[in-house]
PDB file of C-alpha atoms in Angstrom:
ATOM      1  CA  UNK A  17     -91.190-194.926  50.682  1.00  0.00           C
ATOM      2  CA  UNK A  18     -92.535-192.008  48.806  1.00  0.00           C
ATOM      3  CA  UNK A  19     -96.069-192.913  49.907  1.00  0.00           C
ATOM      4  CA  UNK A  20     -94.950-193.056  53.490  1.00  0.00           C
ATOM      5  CA  UNK A  21     -93.328-189.645  53.236  1.00  0.00           C
ATOM      6  CA  UNK A  22     -96.476-188.114  51.866  1.00  0.00           C
ATOM      7  CA  UNK A  23     -98.532-189.621  54.646  1.00  0.00           C
ATOM      8  CA  UNK A  24     -96.121-188.221  57.158  1.00  0.00           C
ATOM      9  CA  UNK A  25     -96.493-184.761  55.701  1.00  0.00           C
ATOM     10  CA  UNK A  26    -100.319-184.880  55.790  1.00  0.00           C
ATOM     11  CA  UNK A  27    -100.168-186.184  59.330  1.00  0.00           C
ATOM     12  CA  UNK A  28     -97.807-183.414  60.390  1.00  0.00           C
ATOM     13  CA  UNK A  29     -99.396-180.673  62.548  1.00  0.00           C
ATOM     14  CA  UNK A  30     -97.433-177.889  60.927  1.00  0.00           C
ATOM     15  CA  UNK A  31     -98.892-178.741  57.552  1.00  0.00           C
ATOM     16  CA  UNK A  32    -102.399-178.316  58.744  1.00  0.00           C
ATOM     17  CA  UNK A  33    -101.499-175.128  60.582  1.00  0.00           C
ATOM     18  CA  UNK A  34    -100.085-173.730  57.338  1.00  0.00           C
ATOM     19  CA  UNK A  35    -103.221-174.730  55.465  1.00  0.00           C
ATOM     20  CA  UNK A  36    -105.394-173.091  58.075  1.00  0.00           C
ATOM     21  CA  UNK A  37    -103.315-169.937  57.860  1.00  0.00           C
ATOM     22  CA  UNK A  38    -103.747-169.772  54.097  1.00  0.00           C
ATOM     23  CA  UNK A  39    -107.481-170.249  54.444  1.00  0.00           C
ATOM     24  CA  UNK A  40    -107.670-167.560  57.089  1.00  0.00           C
ATOM     25  CA  UNK A  41    -105.683-165.118  54.949  1.00  0.00           C
ATOM     26  CA  UNK A  42    -107.909-165.771  51.954  1.00  0.00           C
ATOM     27  CA  UNK A  43    -110.942-165.176  54.095  1.00  0.00           C
ATOM     28  CA  UNK A  44    -109.510-161.961  55.452  1.00  0.00           C
ATOM     29  CA  UNK A  45    -108.639-160.686  51.989  1.00  0.00           C
ATOM     30  CA  UNK A  46    -112.068-161.607  50.717  1.00  0.00           C
ATOM     31  CA  UNK A  47    -113.718-159.960  53.689  1.00  0.00           C
ATOM     32  CA  UNK A  48    -111.676-156.766  53.264  1.00  0.00           C
ATOM     33  CA  UNK A  49    -112.150-156.692  49.519  1.00  0.00           C
ATOM     34  CA  UNK A  50    -115.851-157.286  49.679  1.00  0.00           C
ATOM     35  CA  UNK A  51    -116.371-154.616  52.370  1.00  0.00           C
ATOM     36  CA  UNK A  52    -114.086-151.926  50.929  1.00  0.00           C
ATOM     37  CA  UNK A  53    -115.187-152.307  47.338  1.00  0.00           C
ATOM     38  CA  UNK A  54    -118.880-151.772  48.165  1.00  0.00           C
ATOM     39  CA  UNK A  55    -120.429-149.103  50.423  1.00  0.00           C
ATOM     40  CA  UNK A  56    -123.979-148.268  51.422  1.00  0.00           C
ATOM     41  CA  UNK A  57    -125.262-145.298  49.292  1.00  0.00           C
ATOM     42  CA  UNK A  58    -128.861-144.271  50.000  1.00  0.00           C
ATOM     43  CA  UNK A  59    -129.748-147.861  50.866  1.00  0.00           C
ATOM     44  CA  UNK A  60    -127.915-149.298  47.788  1.00  0.00           C
ATOM     45  CA  UNK A  61    -124.470-150.864  47.492  1.00  0.00           C
ATOM     46  CA  UNK A  62    -122.131-148.724  45.416  1.00  0.00           C
ATOM     47  CA  UNK A  63    -118.524-149.005  44.353  1.00  0.00           C
ATOM     48  CA  UNK A  64    -115.825-146.463  45.164  1.00  0.00           C
ATOM     49  CA  UNK A  65    -115.926-145.061  41.643  1.00  0.00           C
ATOM     50  CA  UNK A  66    -119.675-144.628  41.868  1.00  0.00           C
ATOM     51  CA  UNK A  67    -119.248-142.960  45.239  1.00  0.00           C
ATOM     52  CA  UNK A  68    -116.615-140.550  43.907  1.00  0.00           C
ATOM     53  CA  UNK A  69    -118.822-139.753  40.911  1.00  0.00           C
ATOM     54  CA  UNK A  70    -121.787-139.136  43.186  1.00  0.00           C
ATOM     55  CA  UNK A  71    -119.703-136.866  45.413  1.00  0.00           C
ATOM     56  CA  UNK A  72    -118.541-134.866  42.400  1.00  0.00           C
ATOM     57  CA  UNK A  73    -122.106-134.519  41.171  1.00  0.00           C
ATOM     58  CA  UNK A  74    -123.226-133.401  44.611  1.00  0.00           C
ATOM     59  CA  UNK A  75    -120.406-130.849  44.753  1.00  0.00           C
ATOM     60  CA  UNK A  76    -121.431-129.452  41.366  1.00  0.00           C
ATOM     61  CA  UNK A  77    -125.059-129.263  42.499  1.00  0.00           C
ATOM     62  CA  UNK A  78    -123.970-127.585  45.713  1.00  0.00           C
ATOM     63  CA  UNK A  79    -121.985-125.007  43.718  1.00  0.00           C
ATOM     64  CA  UNK A  80    -124.968-124.313  41.487  1.00  0.00           C
ATOM     65  CA  UNK A  81    -127.218-123.929  44.484  1.00  0.00           C
ATOM     66  CA  UNK A  82    -124.709-121.605  46.103  1.00  0.00           C
ATOM     67  CA  UNK A  83    -124.446-119.457  42.970  1.00  0.00           C
ATOM     68  CA  UNK A  84    -128.219-119.433  42.616  1.00  0.00           C
ATOM     69  CA  UNK A  85    -128.558-118.420  46.255  1.00  0.00           C
ATOM     70  CA  UNK A  86    -126.079-115.574  45.740  1.00  0.00           C
ATOM     71  CA  UNK A  87    -128.040-114.379  42.690  1.00  0.00           C
ATOM     72  CA  UNK A  88    -131.294-114.618  44.593  1.00  0.00           C
ATOM     73  CA  UNK A  89    -129.718-112.802  47.516  1.00  0.00           C
ATOM     74  CA  UNK A  90    -128.608-109.993  45.177  1.00  0.00           C
ATOM     75  CA  UNK A  91    -132.065-109.830  43.605  1.00  0.00           C
ATOM     76  CA  UNK A  92    -133.636-109.652  47.051  1.00  0.00           C
ATOM     77  CA  UNK A  93    -131.200-106.884  48.012  1.00  0.00           C
ATOM     78  CA  UNK A  94    -132.054-104.948  44.823  1.00  0.00           C
ATOM     79  CA  UNK A  95    -135.778-105.333  45.483  1.00  0.00           C
ATOM     80  CA  UNK A  96    -135.324-104.171  49.060  1.00  0.00           C
ATOM     81  CA  UNK A  97    -133.386-101.139  47.805  1.00  0.00           C
ATOM     82  CA  UNK A  98    -136.153-100.345  45.301  1.00  0.00           C
ATOM     83  CA  UNK A  99    -138.739-100.692  48.054  1.00  0.00           C
ATOM     84  CA  UNK A 100    -136.765 -98.282  50.225  1.00  0.00           C
ATOM     85  CA  UNK A 101    -136.623 -95.755  47.364  1.00  0.00           C
ATOM     86  CA  UNK A 102    -140.347 -96.182  46.749  1.00  0.00           C
ATOM     87  CA  UNK A 103    -141.090 -95.681  50.445  1.00  0.00           C
ATOM     88  CA  UNK A 104    -138.965 -92.519  50.371  1.00  0.00           C
ATOM     89  CA  UNK A 105    -140.846 -91.218  47.326  1.00  0.00           C
ATOM     90  CA  UNK A 106    -144.135 -92.133  48.998  1.00  0.00           C
ATOM     91  CA  UNK A 107    -143.225 -90.154  52.120  1.00  0.00           C
ATOM     92  CA  UNK A 108    -142.178 -87.169  49.988  1.00  0.00           C
ATOM     93  CA  UNK A 109    -145.444 -87.350  48.023  1.00  0.00           C
ATOM     94  CA  UNK A 110    -147.476 -87.558  51.246  1.00  0.00           C
ATOM     95  CA  UNK A 111    -145.573 -84.563  52.605  1.00  0.00           C
ATOM     96  CA  UNK A 112    -146.321 -82.566  49.447  1.00  0.00           C
ATOM     97  CA  UNK A 113    -149.987 -83.555  49.585  1.00  0.00           C
ATOM     98  CA  UNK A 114    -150.160 -82.623  53.259  1.00  0.00           C
ATOM     99  CA  UNK A 115    -148.492 -79.265  52.582  1.00  0.00           C
ATOM    100  CA  UNK A 116    -150.837 -78.627  49.648  1.00  0.00           C
ATOM    101  CA  UNK A 117    -153.847 -79.494  51.792  1.00  0.00           C
ATOM    102  CA  UNK A 118    -152.614 -77.149  54.495  1.00  0.00           C
ATOM    103  CA  UNK A 119    -151.998 -74.432  51.903  1.00  0.00           C
ATOM    104  CA  UNK A 120    -155.484 -74.936  50.469  1.00  0.00           C
ATOM    105  CA  UNK A 121    -157.005 -74.645  53.925  1.00  0.00           C
ATOM    106  CA  UNK A 122    -155.015 -71.469  54.548  1.00  0.00           C
ATOM    107  CA  UNK A 123    -156.078 -70.128  51.152  1.00  0.00           C
ATOM    108  CA  UNK A 124    -159.728 -70.871  51.906  1.00  0.00           C
ATOM    109  CA  UNK A 125    -159.392 -69.109  55.254  1.00  0.00           C
ATOM    110  CA  UNK A 126    -157.765 -66.111  53.565  1.00  0.00           C
ATOM    111  CA  UNK A 127    -160.539 -66.052  50.959  1.00  0.00           C
ATOM    112  CA  UNK A 128    -163.113 -66.041  53.736  1.00  0.00           C
ATOM    113  CA  UNK A 129    -161.291 -63.148  55.398  1.00  0.00           C
ATOM    114  CA  UNK A 130    -161.092 -61.294  52.072  1.00  0.00           C
ATOM    115  CA  UNK A 131    -164.804 -61.851  51.420  1.00  0.00           C
ATOM    116  CA  UNK A 132    -165.589 -60.661  54.921  1.00  0.00           C
ATOM    117  CA  UNK A 133    -163.367 -57.618  54.436  1.00  0.00           C
ATOM    118  CA  UNK A 134    -164.962 -56.908  51.055  1.00  0.00           C
ATOM    119  CA  UNK A 135    -168.415 -57.063  52.610  1.00  0.00           C
ATOM    120  CA  UNK A 136    -167.294 -54.757  55.397  1.00  0.00           C
ATOM    121  CA  UNK A 137    -165.679 -52.433  52.848  1.00  0.00           C
ATOM    122  CA  UNK A 138    -168.797 -52.473  50.679  1.00  0.00           C
ATOM    123  CA  UNK A 139    -170.913 -51.714  53.718  1.00  0.00           C
ATOM    124  CA  UNK A 140    -168.580 -48.890  54.717  1.00  0.00           C
ATOM    125  CA  UNK A 141    -168.574 -47.561  51.149  1.00  0.00           C
ATOM    126  CA  UNK A 142    -172.347 -47.481  51.067  1.00  0.00           C
ATOM    127  CA  UNK A 143    -172.386 -45.833  54.462  1.00  0.00           C
ATOM    128  CA  UNK A 144    -169.846 -43.228  53.353  1.00  0.00           C
ATOM    129  CA  UNK A 145    -171.792 -42.671  50.162  1.00  0.00           C
ATOM    130  CA  UNK A 146    -174.981 -42.146  52.146  1.00  0.00           C
ATOM    131  CA  UNK A 147    -173.216 -39.761  54.519  1.00  0.00           C
ATOM    132  CA  UNK A 148    -171.796 -37.803  51.586  1.00  0.00           C
ATOM    133  CA  UNK A 149    -175.250 -37.581  50.045  1.00  0.00           C
ATOM    134  CA  UNK A 150    -176.658 -36.351  53.334  1.00  0.00           C
ATOM    135  CA  UNK A 151    -173.847 -33.837  53.661  1.00  0.00           C
ATOM    136  CA  UNK A 152    -174.212 -32.697  50.071  1.00  0.00           C
ATOM    137  CA  UNK A 153    -177.957 -32.314  50.532  1.00  0.00           C
ATOM    138  CA  UNK A 154    -177.365 -30.309  53.685  1.00  0.00           C
ATOM    139  CA  UNK A 155    -174.826 -28.121  51.903  1.00  0.00           C
ATOM    140  CA  UNK A 156    -176.783 -27.980  48.658  1.00  0.00           C
ATOM    141  CA  UNK A 157    -174.078 -29.825  46.673  1.00  0.00           C
ATOM    142  CA  UNK A 158    -174.668 -32.250  43.782  1.00  0.00           C
ATOM    143  CA  UNK A 159    -172.812 -35.600  43.657  1.00  0.00           C
ATOM    144  CA  UNK A 160    -172.082 -36.853  40.173  1.00  0.00           C
ATOM    145  CA  UNK A 161    -172.534 -40.560  39.424  1.00  0.00           C
ATOM    146  CA  UNK A 162    -169.897 -42.682  37.739  1.00  0.00           C
ATOM    147  CA  UNK A 163    -172.125 -43.209  34.704  1.00  0.00           C
ATOM    148  CA  UNK A 164    -170.991 -41.836  31.358  1.00  0.00           C
ATOM    149  CA  UNK A 165    -172.478 -38.358  30.654  1.00  0.00           C
ATOM    150  CA  UNK A 166    -174.771 -37.937  27.616  1.00  0.00           C
ATOM    151  CA  UNK A 167    -174.092 -35.121  25.150  1.00  0.00           C
ATOM    152  CA  UNK A 168    -177.039 -33.900  23.114  1.00  0.00           C
ATOM    153  CA  UNK A 169    -176.797 -31.358  20.298  1.00  0.00           C
ATOM    154  CA  UNK A 170    -179.380 -28.682  19.553  1.00  0.00           C
ATOM    155  CA  UNK A 171    -182.718 -30.318  18.743  1.00  0.00           C
ATOM    156  CA  UNK A 172    -185.728 -32.165  20.162  1.00  0.00           C
ATOM    157  CA  UNK A 173    -185.377 -35.342  22.262  1.00  0.00           C
ATOM    158  CA  UNK A 174    -187.554 -37.748  24.223  1.00  0.00           C
ATOM    159  CA  UNK A 175    -186.673 -39.140  27.687  1.00  0.00           C
ATOM    160  CA  UNK A 176    -186.679 -42.934  27.602  1.00  0.00           C
ATOM    161  CA  UNK A 177    -185.641 -42.939  23.940  1.00  0.00           C
ATOM    162  CA  UNK A 178    -182.804 -40.450  23.511  1.00  0.00           C
ATOM    163  CA  UNK A 179    -181.989 -40.089  27.224  1.00  0.00           C
ATOM    164  CA  UNK A 180    -182.559 -42.452  30.137  1.00  0.00           C
ATOM    165  CA  UNK A 181    -184.879 -41.326  32.886  1.00  0.00           C
ATOM    166  CA  UNK A 182    -183.117 -40.008  35.981  1.00  0.00           C
ATOM    167  CA  UNK A 183    -181.689 -36.974  37.690  1.00  0.00           C
ATOM    168  CA  UNK A 184    -179.244 -34.881  35.644  1.00  0.00           C
ATOM    169  CA  UNK A 185    -177.034 -31.841  35.831  1.00  0.00           C
ATOM    170  CA  UNK A 186    -177.146 -30.072  32.476  1.00  0.00           C
ATOM    171  CA  UNK A 187    -174.101 -28.036  31.423  1.00  0.00           C
ATOM    172  CA  UNK A 188    -173.690 -25.998  28.206  1.00  0.00           C
ATOM    173  CA  UNK A 189    -170.791 -27.169  26.031  1.00  0.00           C
ATOM    174  CA  UNK A 190    -170.223 -23.718  24.491  1.00  0.00           C
ATOM    175  CA  UNK A 191    -172.066 -20.434  24.147  1.00  0.00           C
ATOM    176  CA  UNK A 192    -175.636 -20.251  25.396  1.00  0.00           C
ATOM    177  CA  UNK A 193    -179.175 -21.110  24.304  1.00  0.00           C
ATOM    178  CA  UNK A 194    -182.639 -22.240  25.326  1.00  0.00           C
ATOM    179  CA  UNK A 195    -183.284 -25.392  27.349  1.00  0.00           C
ATOM    180  CA  UNK A 196    -186.946 -26.370  27.507  1.00  0.00           C
ATOM    181  CA  UNK A 197    -188.648 -29.492  28.922  1.00  0.00           C
ATOM    182  CA  UNK A 198    -192.261 -30.177  27.896  1.00  0.00           C
ATOM    183  CA  UNK A 199    -192.492 -26.909  25.948  1.00  0.00           C
ATOM    184  CA  UNK A 200    -191.223 -24.957  28.941  1.00  0.00           C
ATOM    185  CA  UNK A 201    -193.839 -26.165  31.396  1.00  0.00           C
ATOM    186  CA  UNK A 202    -191.302 -28.192  33.358  1.00  0.00           C
ATOM    187  CA  UNK A 203    -188.020 -26.400  32.547  1.00  0.00           C
ATOM    188  CA  UNK A 204    -187.653 -23.023  30.783  1.00  0.00           C
ATOM    189  CA  UNK A 205    -184.168 -21.485  31.095  1.00  0.00           C
ATOM    190  CA  UNK A 206    -181.339 -19.940  29.130  1.00  0.00           C
ATOM    191  CA  UNK A 207    -178.375 -22.271  29.564  1.00  0.00           C
ATOM    192  CA  UNK A 208    -174.782 -21.128  29.102  1.00  0.00           C
ATOM    193  CA  UNK A 209    -172.434 -18.218  29.551  1.00  0.00           C
ATOM    194  CA  UNK A 210    -174.636 -15.150  29.463  1.00  0.00           C
ATOM    195  CA  UNK A 211    -175.830 -12.407  31.799  1.00  0.00           C
ATOM    196  CA  UNK A 212    -179.361 -13.817  31.940  1.00  0.00           C
ATOM    197  CA  UNK A 213    -178.531 -17.513  31.767  1.00  0.00           C
ATOM    198  CA  UNK A 214    -177.120 -20.176  34.131  1.00  0.00           C
ATOM    199  CA  UNK A 215    -173.993 -22.302  33.640  1.00  0.00           C
ATOM    200  CA  UNK A 216    -175.653 -25.511  34.876  1.00  0.00           C
ATOM    201  CA  UNK A 217    -179.091 -26.754  35.832  1.00  0.00           C
ATOM    202  CA  UNK A 218    -180.292 -29.849  37.767  1.00  0.00           C
ATOM    203  CA  UNK A 219    -183.634 -31.494  37.012  1.00  0.00           C
ATOM    204  CA  UNK A 220    -185.466 -34.863  37.003  1.00  0.00           C
ATOM    205  CA  UNK A 221    -185.970 -36.322  33.539  1.00  0.00           C
ATOM    206  CA  UNK A 222    -189.059 -38.501  33.680  1.00  0.00           C
ATOM    207  CA  UNK A 223    -190.098 -41.116  31.144  1.00  0.00           C
ATOM    208  CA  UNK A 224    -191.802 -39.405  28.162  1.00  0.00           C
ATOM    209  CA  UNK A 225    -190.538 -35.862  28.822  1.00  0.00           C
ATOM    210  CA  UNK A 226    -189.816 -33.811  25.682  1.00  0.00           C
ATOM    211  CA  UNK A 227    -186.522 -31.878  25.664  1.00  0.00           C
ATOM    212  CA  UNK A 228    -185.771 -28.900  23.378  1.00  0.00           C
ATOM    213  CA  UNK A 229    -182.244 -27.467  22.993  1.00  0.00           C
ATOM    214  CA  UNK A 230    -180.921 -24.570  20.936  1.00  0.00           C
ATOM    215  CA  UNK A 231    -177.323 -25.428  21.934  1.00  0.00           C
ATOM    216  CA  UNK A 232    -175.146 -28.467  22.588  1.00  0.00           C
ATOM    217  CA  UNK A 233    -175.401 -29.593  26.238  1.00  0.00           C
ATOM    218  CA  UNK A 234    -173.967 -32.321  28.477  1.00  0.00           C
ATOM    219  CA  UNK A 235    -176.334 -34.302  30.697  1.00  0.00           C
ATOM    220  CA  UNK A 236    -174.414 -35.612  33.748  1.00  0.00           C
ATOM    221  CA  UNK A 237    -176.164 -38.239  35.959  1.00  0.00           C
ATOM    222  CA  UNK A 238    -176.243 -37.120  39.605  1.00  0.00           C
ATOM    223  CA  UNK A 239    -177.440 -38.476  42.963  1.00  0.00           C
TER     224      UNK A 239
END
């Protein structure tokens, strides 16, 4: 009887339906478990934990890259600022150089004008000097040179040794006395404050002339 009952159960349609359902459920659970537990990561199967770990690592790397990018961005900004300052300094330096060059050119031009004016002034001075000499000659006046006068005491002197050759105006320093050149053959006068003398005398002192004085006299170079 028990054997018959068992055979009836196995032959029953509901039994086999239940078995099929269990098999299907197991397959579904296996399918879900096998597909949710493993995922495709860069061509390799990875578990959820591995995936989470990989995500965390990628997030850390992303943060580092972001921070590094911010630092690099700041460095780039600083460099750009330095370049701007350097460009500003460069422009200022170029402006100074340009101004200096312009000033040098102006200075050179002014120097040329000054040199030209000096030449014109020198020419005018010589012309005026010549005119004065002509006028003095016409009026009988003597023009003194800017050279230092030579004072000679009483005694004998030689032109070229004690006195340079040239034209002189001789003036007595005090009193009066004799003034001879070449023993009186060239000049023979009484020089000084006296009734028979002269206060000054103009003559040409030539190289080798012998001068004799009995008083102190000043020899003033003249034109």
